[in-house]
Amino acid sequence: MRAKIGQRNDHTFCGVEATLEVIGGKWKGVILYHLVPETLRFGELGKLMPKITQRMLTRQLRELEGDGLVHRKVYPVVPPRVEYSLTERGRTLAPLIMQLKNWGDAYLSKEQPGTGFDTETPGD
Amino acid sequence: MRAKIGQRNDHTFCGVEATLEVIGGKWKGVILYHLVPETLRFGELGKLMPKITQRMLTRQLRELEGDGLVHRKVYPVVPPRVEYSLTERGRTLAPLIMQLKNWGDAYLSKEQPGTGFDTETPGD
DNA sequence: CGGGATCCACGACGATACTG
DNA sequence: CAGTATCGTCGTGGATCCCG
């Protein structure tokens, strides 16, 4: 990941790899997924993903921002307030993200018929 | 990756993460992409991905097989012949893979101009 | 509240050599 | 041809502390 997406110094680099580099981070997909329906603050994202550390949330968010998928809006107020939302480019990923979720959902329901999976919707 | 997909010991595990774990390997997406149109031998896959090592190709293929996405057919002949193809479940990923490629393709073509910063709407 | 800085563990990934 | 074995690197991701 990182390191200039458009590098493609060999002909084998195709869109598949590019997209996976962009959303391939451990939390990238989920972050984008949560940002699809609504703008969220840093802390809100953290609550939606209890297992992620601030460090990772910050890093993944920064990378997504660097790739032009997420917009970071800082409110210069006393209690810091930072809102994250999808950019126009980020929104073009929405269908893909949803497909990711749908397929994974179906996959999970067939893979482990006893694990009790949840089919929760973000904020829709 | 690996480590039992359906493990999800916390409620934040959704389909998005599951799918990304399955196709999230460095070469998984590309391998699947190449297997969409046709069955391929081990060596053929290697030629399509010059940068991958045998070790990685084998490992990624094994993981995909373990996740039930790829079928491995071994011909017990003198010069070993092994063919890889998508399973039924693997085929259900085809649309997703293609979307991955299409989006990444478009993404790469737009990445060049400067920073790729989106035009923010100074509404509020 | 949002995040930077630092240190560290681990597993993915890679290079090379060997084999049935 | 299609792997396996071994070793090494390096980046990703995690824990913790500190800061404006």
Tab-separated table of C-alpha atoms (C1' of nucleotides) in Angstrom:
chain	number	residue	atom	x	y	z
A	1	MET	CA	0.000	0.000	0.000
A	2	ARG	CA	0.948	3.589	-0.155
A	3	ALA	CA	3.867	4.511	-2.329
A	4	LYS	CA	2.190	6.142	-5.320
A	5	ILE	CA	-0.672	4.189	-6.691
A	6	GLY	CA	-0.130	5.186	-10.289
A	7	GLN	CA	3.373	3.822	-10.257
A	8	ARG	CA	2.587	0.788	-12.380
A	9	ASN	CA	6.120	0.236	-13.559
A	10	ASP	CA	5.212	-3.118	-15.008
A	11	HIS	CA	2.456	-4.047	-17.362
A	12	THR	CA	0.960	-6.474	-14.910
A	13	PHE	CA	-0.307	-3.604	-12.810
A	14	CYS	CA	-3.978	-3.352	-13.557
A	15	GLY	CA	-7.019	-1.778	-12.012
A	16	VAL	CA	-7.570	-4.760	-9.772
A	17	GLU	CA	-4.313	-4.177	-7.947
A	18	ALA	CA	-4.848	-0.433	-7.832
A	19	THR	CA	-8.249	-0.764	-6.217
A	20	LEU	CA	-7.001	-3.323	-3.762
A	21	GLU	CA	-4.159	-1.044	-2.747
A	22	VAL	CA	-6.630	1.729	-2.107
A	23	ILE	CA	-9.141	-0.280	-0.096
A	24	GLY	CA	-6.786	-3.059	0.919
A	25	GLY	CA	-5.818	-1.674	4.273
A	26	LYS	CA	-7.088	-3.618	7.210
A	27	TRP	CA	-9.723	-1.000	8.040
A	28	LYS	CA	-10.080	0.951	4.838
A	29	GLY	CA	-13.067	-0.945	3.543
A	30	VAL	CA	-14.975	-0.727	6.788
A	31	ILE	CA	-14.214	2.947	7.190
A	32	LEU	CA	-15.469	3.654	3.696
A	33	TYR	CA	-18.469	1.483	4.373
A	34	HIS	CA	-19.411	3.515	7.406
A	35	LEU	CA	-18.867	6.766	5.553
A	36	VAL	CA	-21.145	5.804	2.683
A	37	PRO	CA	-24.412	6.754	4.414
A	38	GLU	CA	-23.176	9.687	6.448
A	39	THR	CA	-20.438	12.034	7.496
A	40	LEU	CA	-18.826	10.951	10.742
A	41	ARG	CA	-16.572	12.453	13.343
A	42	PHE	CA	-13.331	10.827	14.355
A	43	GLY	CA	-14.756	9.563	17.612
A	44	GLU	CA	-17.893	8.277	15.978
A	45	LEU	CA	-15.865	6.204	13.581
A	46	GLY	CA	-13.914	4.903	16.515
A	47	LYS	CA	-17.089	3.819	18.268
A	48	LEU	CA	-18.274	2.034	15.153
A	49	MET	CA	-14.995	0.126	15.147
A	50	PRO	CA	-14.206	-0.674	18.781
A	51	LYS	CA	-11.166	-2.773	17.937
A	52	ILE	CA	-9.328	-0.131	15.990
A	53	THR	CA	-6.770	2.028	17.752
A	54	GLN	CA	-6.635	5.795	17.334
A	55	ARG	CA	-3.334	5.411	15.633
A	56	MET	CA	-4.682	3.067	13.017
A	57	LEU	CA	-7.854	5.044	12.536
A	58	THR	CA	-5.785	8.150	11.944
A	59	ARG	CA	-3.404	6.425	9.596
A	60	GLN	CA	-6.001	4.713	7.483
A	61	LEU	CA	-8.002	7.914	7.335
A	62	ARG	CA	-4.936	9.847	6.228
A	63	GLU	CA	-4.213	7.363	3.512
A	64	LEU	CA	-7.763	7.458	2.276
A	65	GLU	CA	-7.502	11.237	2.303
A	66	GLY	CA	-4.229	11.063	0.418
A	67	ASP	CA	-5.884	8.904	-2.206
A	68	GLY	CA	-8.610	11.485	-2.564
A	69	LEU	CA	-11.401	9.271	-1.312
A	70	VAL	CA	-12.122	10.902	2.012
A	71	HIS	CA	-12.448	14.545	2.905
A	72	ARG	CA	-11.260	15.802	6.253
A	73	LYS	CA	-12.967	18.855	7.632
A	74	VAL	CA	-11.481	20.406	10.745
A	75	TYR	CA	-13.486	22.750	12.901
A	76	PRO	CA	-11.118	25.059	14.789
A	77	VAL	CA	-13.061	24.930	18.014
A	78	VAL	CA	-12.053	24.411	21.597
A	79	PRO	CA	-12.970	20.728	21.762
A	80	PRO	CA	-11.427	19.594	18.479
A	81	ARG	CA	-14.027	18.526	15.981
A	82	VAL	CA	-13.056	16.728	12.811
A	83	GLU	CA	-15.552	15.367	10.359
A	84	TYR	CA	-14.833	12.790	7.724
A	85	SER	CA	-16.867	12.333	4.593
A	86	LEU	CA	-16.510	10.740	1.200
A	87	THR	CA	-15.259	12.898	-1.643
A	88	GLU	CA	-16.848	12.703	-5.049
A	89	ARG	CA	-14.308	10.114	-5.999
A	90	GLY	CA	-14.933	8.288	-2.792
A	91	ARG	CA	-18.621	8.101	-3.566
A	92	THR	CA	-17.880	6.315	-6.803
A	93	LEU	CA	-16.643	3.501	-4.603
A	94	ALA	CA	-19.971	3.132	-2.844
A	95	PRO	CA	-21.387	0.486	-5.190
A	96	LEU	CA	-18.191	-1.476	-4.912
A	97	ILE	CA	-18.217	-1.277	-1.135
A	98	MET	CA	-21.785	-2.446	-1.000
A	99	GLN	CA	-20.979	-5.343	-3.276
A	100	LEU	CA	-18.102	-6.165	-1.019
A	101	LYS	CA	-20.466	-6.275	1.910
A	102	ASN	CA	-23.150	-8.227	0.132
A	103	TRP	CA	-20.812	-10.873	-1.144
A	104	GLY	CA	-19.019	-11.193	2.162
A	105	ASP	CA	-22.331	-11.439	3.903
A	106	ALA	CA	-23.467	-14.297	1.728
A	107	TYR	CA	-20.049	-15.874	2.027
A	108	LEU	CA	-20.138	-15.806	5.797
A	109	SER	CA	-23.589	-17.309	5.948
A	110	LYS	CA	-22.456	-20.286	3.924
A	111	GLU	CA	-18.997	-20.688	5.324
A	112	GLN	CA	-19.755	-21.017	9.000
A	113	PRO	CA	-23.325	-22.187	9.494
A	114	GLY	CA	-23.166	-21.809	13.236
A	115	THR	CA	-21.078	-18.798	14.080
A	116	GLY	CA	-23.946	-16.407	14.323
A	117	PHE	CA	-23.106	-13.559	12.035
A	118	ASP	CA	-24.753	-10.200	12.067
A	119	THR	CA	-26.129	-8.497	9.034
A	120	GLU	CA	-26.129	-5.012	10.303
A	121	THR	CA	-26.589	-1.925	8.213
A	122	PRO	CA	-24.408	1.107	8.922
A	123	GLY	CA	-26.739	4.024	9.289
A	124	ASP	CA	-29.086	3.474	6.449
B	1	MET	CA	-5.580	-12.852	6.151
B	2	ARG	CA	-6.057	-16.483	6.674
B	3	ALA	CA	-6.905	-17.473	10.197
B	4	LYS	CA	-10.466	-18.636	9.660
B	5	ILE	CA	-12.598	-16.093	7.950
B	6	GLY	CA	-15.681	-16.669	9.996
B	7	GLN	CA	-13.790	-16.055	13.185
B	8	ARG	CA	-15.218	-12.607	13.804
B	9	ASN	CA	-15.118	-12.586	17.538
B	10	ASP	CA	-16.441	-9.049	17.637
B	11	HIS	CA	-19.631	-7.608	16.260
B	12	THR	CA	-17.816	-5.176	14.026
B	13	PHE	CA	-16.915	-7.948	11.624
B	14	CYS	CA	-19.078	-7.510	8.591
B	15	GLY	CA	-19.113	-8.714	5.026
B	16	VAL	CA	-16.798	-5.952	3.930
B	17	GLU	CA	-13.997	-7.270	6.073
B	18	ALA	CA	-14.725	-10.857	5.139
B	19	THR	CA	-14.489	-10.145	1.428
B	20	LEU	CA	-11.331	-8.132	1.874
B	21	GLU	CA	-9.727	-10.946	3.804
B	22	VAL	CA	-10.550	-13.323	0.997
B	23	ILE	CA	-9.316	-11.174	-1.875
B	24	GLY	CA	-7.028	-8.959	0.172
B	25	GLY	CA	-3.808	-10.813	-0.426
B	26	LYS	CA	-1.299	-9.026	-2.587
B	27	TRP	CA	-1.993	-11.296	-5.535
B	28	LYS	CA	-5.385	-12.790	-4.814
B	29	GLY	CA	-7.360	-10.269	-6.788
B	30	VAL	CA	-5.169	-10.534	-9.850
B	31	ILE	CA	-5.163	-14.307	-9.717
B	32	LEU	CA	-8.925	-14.395	-9.560
B	33	TYR	CA	-9.072	-11.837	-12.318
B	34	HIS	CA	-7.035	-14.030	-14.599
B	35	LEU	CA	-9.077	-17.081	-13.729
B	36	VAL	CA	-12.377	-15.438	-14.562
B	37	PRO	CA	-12.216	-15.993	-18.311
B	38	GLU	CA	-10.384	-19.300	-18.347
B	39	THR	CA	-8.820	-22.188	-16.547
B	40	LEU	CA	-5.079	-21.803	-16.245
B	41	ARG	CA	-2.123	-23.952	-15.399
B	42	PHE	CA	0.309	-23.050	-12.665
B	43	GLY	CA	2.952	-21.961	-15.129
B	44	GLU	CA	0.496	-19.953	-17.174
B	45	LEU	CA	-0.546	-18.007	-14.136
B	46	GLY	CA	3.092	-17.387	-13.399
B	47	LYS	CA	3.675	-16.003	-16.868
B	48	LEU	CA	0.708	-13.692	-16.495
B	49	MET	CA	2.264	-12.378	-13.300
B	50	PRO	CA	6.008	-12.163	-13.954
B	51	LYS	CA	6.740	-10.519	-10.621
B	52	ILE	CA	5.216	-13.214	-8.452
B	53	THR	CA	7.417	-15.976	-7.101
B	54	GLN	CA	6.429	-19.638	-7.192
B	55	ARG	CA	6.223	-19.602	-3.455
B	56	MET	CA	3.721	-16.761	-3.385
B	57	LEU	CA	1.748	-18.111	-6.294
B	58	THR	CA	1.461	-21.444	-4.529
B	59	ARG	CA	0.490	-19.895	-1.231
B	60	GLN	CA	-2.099	-17.518	-2.581
B	61	LEU	CA	-3.534	-20.304	-4.703
B	62	ARG	CA	-3.719	-22.575	-1.689
B	63	GLU	CA	-5.503	-19.955	0.348
B	64	LEU	CA	-7.973	-19.295	-2.413
B	65	GLU	CA	-8.503	-23.023	-2.623
B	66	GLY	CA	-8.970	-23.185	1.115
B	67	ASP	CA	-11.604	-20.508	0.921
B	68	GLY	CA	-13.412	-22.508	-1.717
B	69	LEU	CA	-12.933	-20.010	-4.497
B	70	VAL	CA	-10.476	-21.874	-6.655
B	71	HIS	CA	-10.436	-25.481	-7.729
B	72	ARG	CA	-7.155	-27.326	-8.107
B	73	LYS	CA	-7.068	-30.168	-10.565
B	74	VAL	CA	-3.988	-32.337	-10.606
B	75	TYR	CA	-3.165	-34.543	-13.540
B	76	PRO	CA	-0.974	-37.412	-12.387
B	77	VAL	CA	1.241	-37.348	-15.433
B	78	VAL	CA	4.961	-37.439	-15.898
B	79	PRO	CA	5.407	-33.731	-16.429
B	80	PRO	CA	3.242	-32.456	-13.603
B	81	ARG	CA	0.159	-30.676	-14.825
B	82	VAL	CA	-2.058	-28.704	-12.479
B	83	GLU	CA	-4.976	-26.626	-13.608
B	84	TYR	CA	-6.638	-23.931	-11.614
B	85	SER	CA	-10.166	-22.758	-12.172
B	86	LEU	CA	-12.842	-20.851	-10.307
B	87	THR	CA	-15.308	-22.834	-8.287
B	88	GLU	CA	-18.987	-21.984	-8.326
B	89	ARG	CA	-18.442	-19.782	-5.358
B	90	GLY	CA	-15.436	-18.233	-7.009
B	91	ARG	CA	-17.529	-17.362	-10.033
B	92	THR	CA	-19.872	-15.346	-7.867
B	93	LEU	CA	-16.906	-13.066	-7.309
B	94	ALA	CA	-16.480	-12.343	-10.989
B	95	PRO	CA	-18.703	-9.237	-11.069
B	96	LEU	CA	-16.898	-7.891	-8.039
B	97	ILE	CA	-13.502	-8.523	-9.584
B	98	MET	CA	-14.532	-6.786	-12.751
B	99	GLN	CA	-15.807	-3.833	-10.798
B	100	LEU	CA	-12.510	-3.751	-8.977
B	101	LYS	CA	-10.740	-3.586	-12.294
B	102	ASN	CA	-13.028	-1.008	-13.803
B	103	TRP	CA	-12.853	1.329	-10.854
B	104	GLY	CA	-9.116	0.993	-10.514
B	105	ASP	CA	-8.728	1.571	-14.192
B	106	ALA	CA	-10.666	4.817	-14.030
B	107	TYR	CA	-8.868	5.742	-10.837
B	108	LEU	CA	-5.459	5.328	-12.417
B	109	SER	CA	-6.368	7.471	-15.389
B	110	LYS	CA	-7.414	10.340	-13.143
B	111	GLU	CA	-4.687	10.099	-10.565
B	112	GLN	CA	-2.053	11.871	-12.682
B	113	PRO	CA	-3.265	15.500	-12.489
B	114	GLY	CA	-1.553	16.962	-9.455
B	115	THR	CA	-2.736	15.995	-6.026
B	116	GLY	CA	-6.059	14.578	-6.962
B	117	PHE	CA	-7.660	16.801	-4.379
B	118	ASP	CA	-11.385	17.055	-4.807
B	119	THR	CA	-13.194	20.312	-5.249
B	120	GLU	CA	-14.661	21.071	-1.898
B	121	THR	CA	-17.972	22.822	-1.720
B	122	PRO	CA	-17.653	25.897	0.488
B	123	GLY	CA	-21.302	25.797	1.307
B	124	ASP	CA	-21.351	26.188	5.037
C	1	DC	C1'	-11.346	15.416	21.356
C	2	DG	C1'	-8.310	14.189	17.956
C	3	DG	C1'	-3.985	12.897	17.038
C	4	DG	C1'	1.249	12.728	16.989
C	5	DA	C1'	5.522	10.023	18.570
C	6	DT	C1'	7.765	6.054	19.853
C	7	DC	C1'	8.624	1.246	20.422
C	8	DC	C1'	7.643	-3.387	19.226
C	9	DA	C1'	5.556	-7.962	17.491
C	10	DC	C1'	4.244	-10.583	13.885
C	11	DG	C1'	3.130	-12.265	9.627
C	12	DA	C1'	3.188	-11.229	4.739
C	13	DC	C1'	6.099	-11.155	1.219
C	14	DG	C1'	10.508	-12.064	-1.273
C	15	DA	C1'	15.008	-14.604	-2.963
C	16	DT	C1'	17.168	-18.663	-3.577
C	17	DA	C1'	18.007	-23.505	-3.678
C	18	DC	C1'	16.321	-28.026	-3.914
C	19	DT	C1'	12.974	-31.949	-5.457
C	20	DG	C1'	9.466	-35.610	-7.219
D	1	DC	C1'	6.453	-28.554	-14.331
D	2	DA	C1'	4.908	-27.542	-10.044
D	3	DG	C1'	5.917	-27.225	-6.214
D	4	DT	C1'	8.583	-27.368	-1.058
D	5	DA	C1'	12.146	-25.759	2.397
D	6	DT	C1'	14.658	-22.156	4.529
D	7	DC	C1'	15.932	-17.808	5.544
D	8	DG	C1'	15.612	-12.929	5.653
D	9	DT	C1'	13.396	-8.386	5.194
D	10	DC	C1'	10.103	-5.093	5.800
D	11	DG	C1'	5.730	-3.059	6.298
D	12	DT	C1'	1.508	-3.324	8.714
D	13	DG	C1'	-0.668	-3.087	12.578
D	14	DG	C1'	-0.867	-2.703	17.832
D	15	DA	C1'	0.109	-0.617	22.782
D	16	DT	C1'	1.167	3.188	25.227
D	17	DC	C1'	2.264	7.829	26.373
D	18	DC	C1'	2.032	12.562	25.425
D	19	DC	C1'	0.184	16.989	23.423
D	20	DG	C1'	-2.608	21.235	21.748
